[in-house]
């Protein structure tokens, strides 16, 4: 009978390797870019296949990230159950899976989107899987600020898949996610700082301390509040979105303020709450963009 380390990997192992929850948010943001850019008579089958291509490349990048970070993942409590750490999935299988997903996704984009979207998606893969994971993450506490550009690309990719261009509207969507990324990840790093310290990663709470990180989160929350108003300023959205952005932004700033003012014994709980809220924030904010656009169409 084969041991667990020699057994054939399950579909669940491959599915987990692609970080489906993270990719779901990526695909949603790309879909928002598509829906905001698409005319009423758009070629929806082509756009859906383009969206599938973006999702496959995102899963390929996630699998590559797990492959490159397997040694760090082994010493971090949060990631110790990943398939490569458990030994339920081998490195050759993980590498082949990452290549298969990435090549399949790029092929779909080349066939059903356009060369611009294909090139940008490949650059995003390289930016996340190589530049961020291999170079920036172990080198600087500003890793997530610099590397956040790759994570902010999904709505740009969606917009480019429709129009073959990157207009100001797509750039604004990029800026929202780019401003959201540091406080989102620093909140996670705050209550997981021991994990990052064990892995030897220079995340901001490890290198600059919890107090500096809490202040940085608050400042970025204020920047995010302002940046999230830009869709209304450039008339990409209307009053419904503006109200939602103000409400959600106030919630983000309020939680960041509470984290900044929290006693040391309570800061981990506050950071965990902010991290969870930040995921809901981005989902609801982009959902408000879609709802606002739907109301405009109906009127």
Coordinates of C-alpha atoms in Angstrom, one line a residue:
X1 CA 0.0 0.0 0.0
X2 CA 1.4 3.4 -0.9
X3 CA 2.3 5.8 1.8
X4 CA 0.6 9.2 1.9
X5 CA 3.7 10.9 0.5
X6 CA 3.7 8.6 -2.5
X7 CA -0.1 8.5 -3.1
X8 CA -1.7 10.0 -6.1
X9 CA -2.7 13.6 -5.3
X10 CA -6.4 14.3 -5.1
X11 CA -8.4 16.8 -7.0
X12 CA -8.9 18.7 -3.8
X13 CA -5.1 19.1 -3.4
X14 CA -4.8 20.6 -6.9
X15 CA -7.9 22.8 -6.2
X16 CA -6.4 24.1 -2.9
X17 CA -3.0 24.8 -4.6
X18 CA -4.7 27.3 -6.8
X19 CA -6.0 29.4 -3.8
X20 CA -9.6 29.4 -5.0
X21 CA -10.9 31.9 -2.5
X22 CA -8.3 34.5 -3.5
X23 CA -8.9 33.8 -7.2
X24 CA -12.6 34.2 -6.7
X25 CA -12.1 37.8 -5.7
X26 CA -9.7 38.3 -8.5
X27 CA -12.2 37.0 -11.1
X28 CA -14.9 39.1 -9.5
X29 CA -12.9 42.3 -9.9
X30 CA -12.0 41.4 -13.5
X31 CA -15.7 40.7 -14.2
X32 CA -16.5 44.2 -12.8
X33 CA -14.0 45.7 -15.3
X34 CA -15.6 43.7 -18.1
X35 CA -19.2 44.7 -17.2
X36 CA -18.4 48.4 -16.8
X37 CA -16.6 48.5 -20.1
X38 CA -18.9 46.3 -22.1
X39 CA -21.6 47.8 -24.4
X40 CA -25.1 46.4 -24.2
X41 CA -24.6 44.3 -27.4
X42 CA -21.3 42.8 -26.3
X43 CA -20.1 39.4 -27.4
X44 CA -20.7 37.8 -24.0
X45 CA -19.5 34.2 -24.8
X46 CA -16.2 35.7 -25.9
X47 CA -15.9 37.8 -22.8
X48 CA -16.8 34.9 -20.5
X49 CA -14.0 32.9 -22.1
X50 CA -11.7 35.8 -21.6
X51 CA -12.7 35.9 -17.9
X52 CA -12.0 32.2 -17.7
X53 CA -8.6 32.8 -19.1
X54 CA -7.8 35.5 -16.5
X55 CA -9.0 33.1 -13.8
X56 CA -6.8 30.2 -15.0
X57 CA -3.7 32.4 -15.1
X58 CA -4.5 33.6 -11.6
X59 CA -4.7 30.0 -10.4
X60 CA -1.5 29.3 -12.1
X61 CA 0.2 32.2 -10.4
X62 CA -1.2 31.0 -7.0
X63 CA 0.1 27.5 -7.6
X64 CA 3.6 28.9 -8.5
X65 CA 3.5 31.0 -5.4
X66 CA 2.8 27.9 -3.3
X67 CA 5.6 26.0 -5.0
X68 CA 8.2 28.8 -4.5
X69 CA 7.1 29.4 -0.9
X70 CA 6.8 25.8 0.3
X71 CA 9.7 26.1 2.7
X72 CA 8.4 29.3 4.3
X73 CA 4.9 27.8 4.4
X74 CA 6.2 24.9 6.4
X75 CA 7.1 27.1 9.4
X76 CA 4.0 29.3 9.3
X77 CA 0.9 28.2 11.2
X78 CA -1.4 29.8 8.7
X79 CA 0.0 27.9 5.7
X80 CA 1.2 24.7 7.2
X81 CA -1.7 22.7 5.9
X82 CA -1.1 23.5 2.2
X83 CA -0.7 20.4 0.0
X84 CA 3.0 20.8 -0.8
X85 CA 3.8 21.2 3.0
X86 CA 1.7 18.2 3.9
X87 CA 3.4 16.1 1.2
X88 CA 0.1 15.2 -0.4
X89 CA 1.3 16.9 -3.6
X90 CA 4.8 16.7 -5.1
X91 CA 6.8 19.5 -6.6
X92 CA 6.8 18.1 -10.1
X93 CA 3.0 17.8 -10.1
X94 CA 2.6 21.3 -8.7
X95 CA 5.0 22.7 -11.3
X96 CA 3.2 20.9 -14.1
X97 CA -0.2 22.1 -12.8
X98 CA 1.0 25.7 -12.6
X99 CA 2.3 25.6 -16.2
X100 CA -0.9 23.9 -17.5
X101 CA -3.2 26.5 -15.9
X102 CA -1.1 29.4 -17.0
X103 CA -0.6 28.3 -20.6
X104 CA -4.3 27.3 -20.9
X105 CA -5.4 30.7 -19.6
X106 CA -3.0 32.6 -21.9
X107 CA -4.3 30.6 -24.9
X108 CA -7.9 31.5 -24.1
X109 CA -7.0 35.2 -23.8
X110 CA -5.1 35.1 -27.1
X111 CA -8.0 33.4 -28.9
X112 CA -10.9 35.3 -27.4
X113 CA -9.6 38.6 -26.0
X114 CA -6.7 40.4 -27.6
X115 CA -2.9 40.7 -27.5
X116 CA -3.0 43.6 -25.0
X117 CA -4.9 41.6 -22.4
X118 CA -2.8 38.5 -23.0
X119 CA 0.5 40.5 -22.5
X120 CA -0.8 42.3 -19.5
X121 CA -2.0 39.0 -17.9
X122 CA 1.4 37.4 -18.5
X123 CA 3.1 40.5 -17.0
X124 CA 0.8 40.2 -14.0
X125 CA 1.7 36.5 -13.6
X126 CA 5.4 37.4 -13.7
X127 CA 4.9 40.4 -11.3
X128 CA 3.2 38.2 -8.7
X129 CA 4.8 34.8 -9.0
X130 CA 8.4 36.0 -9.6
X131 CA 8.9 39.7 -8.8
X132 CA 6.8 39.8 -5.6
X133 CA 7.2 36.2 -4.4
X134 CA 10.8 35.5 -5.2
X135 CA 12.4 39.0 -5.0
X136 CA 10.3 41.6 -3.1
X137 CA 8.7 39.6 -0.3
X138 CA 12.0 38.4 1.3
X139 CA 13.8 41.6 0.6
X140 CA 11.9 44.7 1.8
X141 CA 9.0 45.6 4.2
X142 CA 7.6 47.6 1.4
X143 CA 7.0 44.3 -0.6
X144 CA 3.3 44.6 -0.6
X145 CA 3.3 48.3 -1.6
X146 CA 5.5 47.6 -4.6
X147 CA 4.2 44.2 -5.4
X148 CA 0.6 45.4 -4.9
X149 CA 0.6 46.6 -8.5
X150 CA 0.2 43.0 -9.7
X151 CA -2.8 42.4 -7.4
X152 CA -4.5 45.5 -8.6
X153 CA -4.5 44.5 -12.3
X154 CA -7.7 42.3 -12.5
X155 CA -10.2 45.1 -13.4
X156 CA -7.7 46.5 -15.9
X157 CA -7.4 43.1 -17.5
X158 CA -11.2 42.9 -17.7
X159 CA -11.5 46.3 -19.2
X160 CA -8.8 45.6 -21.8
X161 CA -10.5 42.3 -22.8
X162 CA -13.5 44.4 -23.9
X163 CA -11.9 47.4 -25.4
X164 CA -8.3 46.6 -26.1
X165 CA -7.4 49.8 -24.3
X166 CA -6.6 51.0 -20.8
X167 CA -8.6 54.2 -20.3
X168 CA -8.7 56.5 -17.2
X169 CA -11.7 54.5 -15.9
X170 CA -9.7 51.3 -15.7
X171 CA -6.7 53.1 -14.1
X172 CA -9.1 54.4 -11.4
X173 CA -10.2 50.8 -10.6
X174 CA -6.5 49.8 -10.5
X175 CA -5.8 52.7 -8.0
X176 CA -8.6 51.5 -5.7
X177 CA -7.2 48.0 -5.3
X178 CA -3.7 49.3 -5.1
X179 CA -4.6 51.6 -2.2
X180 CA -6.6 48.8 -0.5
X181 CA -3.8 46.2 -0.7
X182 CA -1.3 47.5 2.0
X183 CA -3.8 48.0 4.9
X184 CA -5.5 44.7 3.9
X185 CA -2.2 42.7 4.1
X186 CA -0.7 44.6 7.0
X187 CA -3.7 43.8 9.1
X188 CA -3.1 40.2 8.4
X189 CA 0.6 40.6 9.1
X190 CA -0.1 42.2 12.5
X191 CA -1.9 39.3 14.0
X192 CA 0.4 36.8 12.2
X193 CA 3.7 38.6 12.8
X194 CA 5.1 35.6 14.7
X195 CA 4.5 33.5 11.7
X196 CA 6.4 35.9 9.4
X197 CA 9.2 36.3 11.9
X198 CA 9.7 32.5 12.0
X199 CA 9.8 32.5 8.2
X200 CA 12.3 35.3 8.1
X201 CA 10.1 37.6 6.0
X202 CA 10.6 41.3 6.6
X203 CA 6.9 42.2 6.9
X204 CA 6.2 45.7 8.3
X205 CA 5.2 44.5 11.8
X206 CA 8.4 42.5 12.1
X207 CA 10.8 45.2 10.9
X208 CA 9.1 48.4 12.2
X209 CA 6.9 47.1 15.0
X210 CA 3.2 47.0 15.7
X211 CA 2.7 50.7 16.5
X212 CA 4.2 51.9 13.2
X213 CA 2.2 49.3 11.3
X214 CA -1.1 50.4 12.9
X215 CA -0.3 54.1 12.0
X216 CA 0.5 53.0 8.4
X217 CA -2.8 51.2 8.2
X218 CA -4.7 54.2 9.4
X219 CA -3.0 56.5 6.9
X220 CA -3.6 54.1 4.0
X221 CA -7.2 53.8 5.1
X222 CA -7.6 57.6 4.7
X223 CA -5.9 57.4 1.3
X224 CA -8.3 54.6 0.3
X225 CA -11.3 56.6 1.3
X226 CA -10.3 59.4 -1.0
X227 CA -9.3 57.2 -3.9
X228 CA -12.6 55.3 -3.8
X229 CA -14.4 58.5 -4.5
X230 CA -12.7 58.9 -7.9
X231 CA -15.2 56.8 -9.9
X232 CA -17.8 59.4 -9.0
X233 CA -15.4 62.3 -9.7
X234 CA -14.7 61.1 -13.3
X235 CA -18.4 60.2 -13.8
X236 CA -17.8 56.4 -14.0
X237 CA -20.5 56.1 -11.4
X238 CA -23.4 58.0 -9.8
X239 CA -24.8 59.0 -6.5
X240 CA -25.6 55.4 -5.4
X241 CA -22.0 54.4 -5.7
X242 CA -20.9 57.6 -3.9
X243 CA -23.1 56.8 -0.9
X244 CA -21.8 53.3 -0.8
X245 CA -18.2 54.4 -1.1
X246 CA -18.6 56.9 1.8
X247 CA -20.4 54.4 4.0
X248 CA -17.8 51.6 3.4
X249 CA -14.9 54.0 3.5
X250 CA -16.1 55.4 6.9
X251 CA -16.3 51.8 8.2
X252 CA -12.8 51.1 7.0
X253 CA -11.4 54.3 8.6
X254 CA -13.3 53.7 11.8
X255 CA -11.9 50.1 12.2
X256 CA -8.4 51.4 11.3
X257 CA -8.7 54.1 14.0
X258 CA -9.8 51.6 16.6
X259 CA -6.9 49.4 15.7
X260 CA -4.5 52.4 15.9
X261 CA -5.9 53.3 19.4
X262 CA -6.2 49.7 20.7
X263 CA -4.3 48.4 23.7
X264 CA -1.6 45.9 22.8
X265 CA -3.7 43.0 24.3
X266 CA -6.6 43.9 22.0
X267 CA -4.7 44.8 18.8
X268 CA -4.6 41.3 17.4
X269 CA -8.4 41.0 17.6
X270 CA -8.8 44.4 16.1
X271 CA -6.4 43.5 13.3
X272 CA -8.2 40.3 12.5
X273 CA -11.5 42.1 12.3
X274 CA -10.1 44.7 10.0
X275 CA -8.6 42.1 7.7
X276 CA -12.0 40.3 7.4
X277 CA -13.8 43.6 6.8
X278 CA -11.3 44.6 4.2
X279 CA -12.3 41.6 2.0
X280 CA -16.0 42.4 2.4
X281 CA -15.2 46.1 1.7
X282 CA -13.6 45.4 -1.7
X283 CA -16.4 43.0 -2.7
X284 CA -19.2 45.4 -1.7
X285 CA -17.4 48.5 -3.2
X286 CA -17.1 46.8 -6.6
X287 CA -20.6 45.4 -6.2
X288 CA -21.8 49.0 -5.7
X289 CA -20.2 50.0 -9.0
X290 CA -22.1 47.3 -10.8
X291 CA -25.4 48.2 -9.0
X292 CA -24.9 51.8 -9.8
X293 CA -24.3 51.0 -13.5
X294 CA -27.4 48.8 -13.5
X295 CA -29.5 51.6 -12.1
X296 CA -28.2 54.0 -14.8
X297 CA -29.1 51.5 -17.5
X298 CA -32.6 51.1 -16.2
X299 CA -33.1 54.9 -16.0

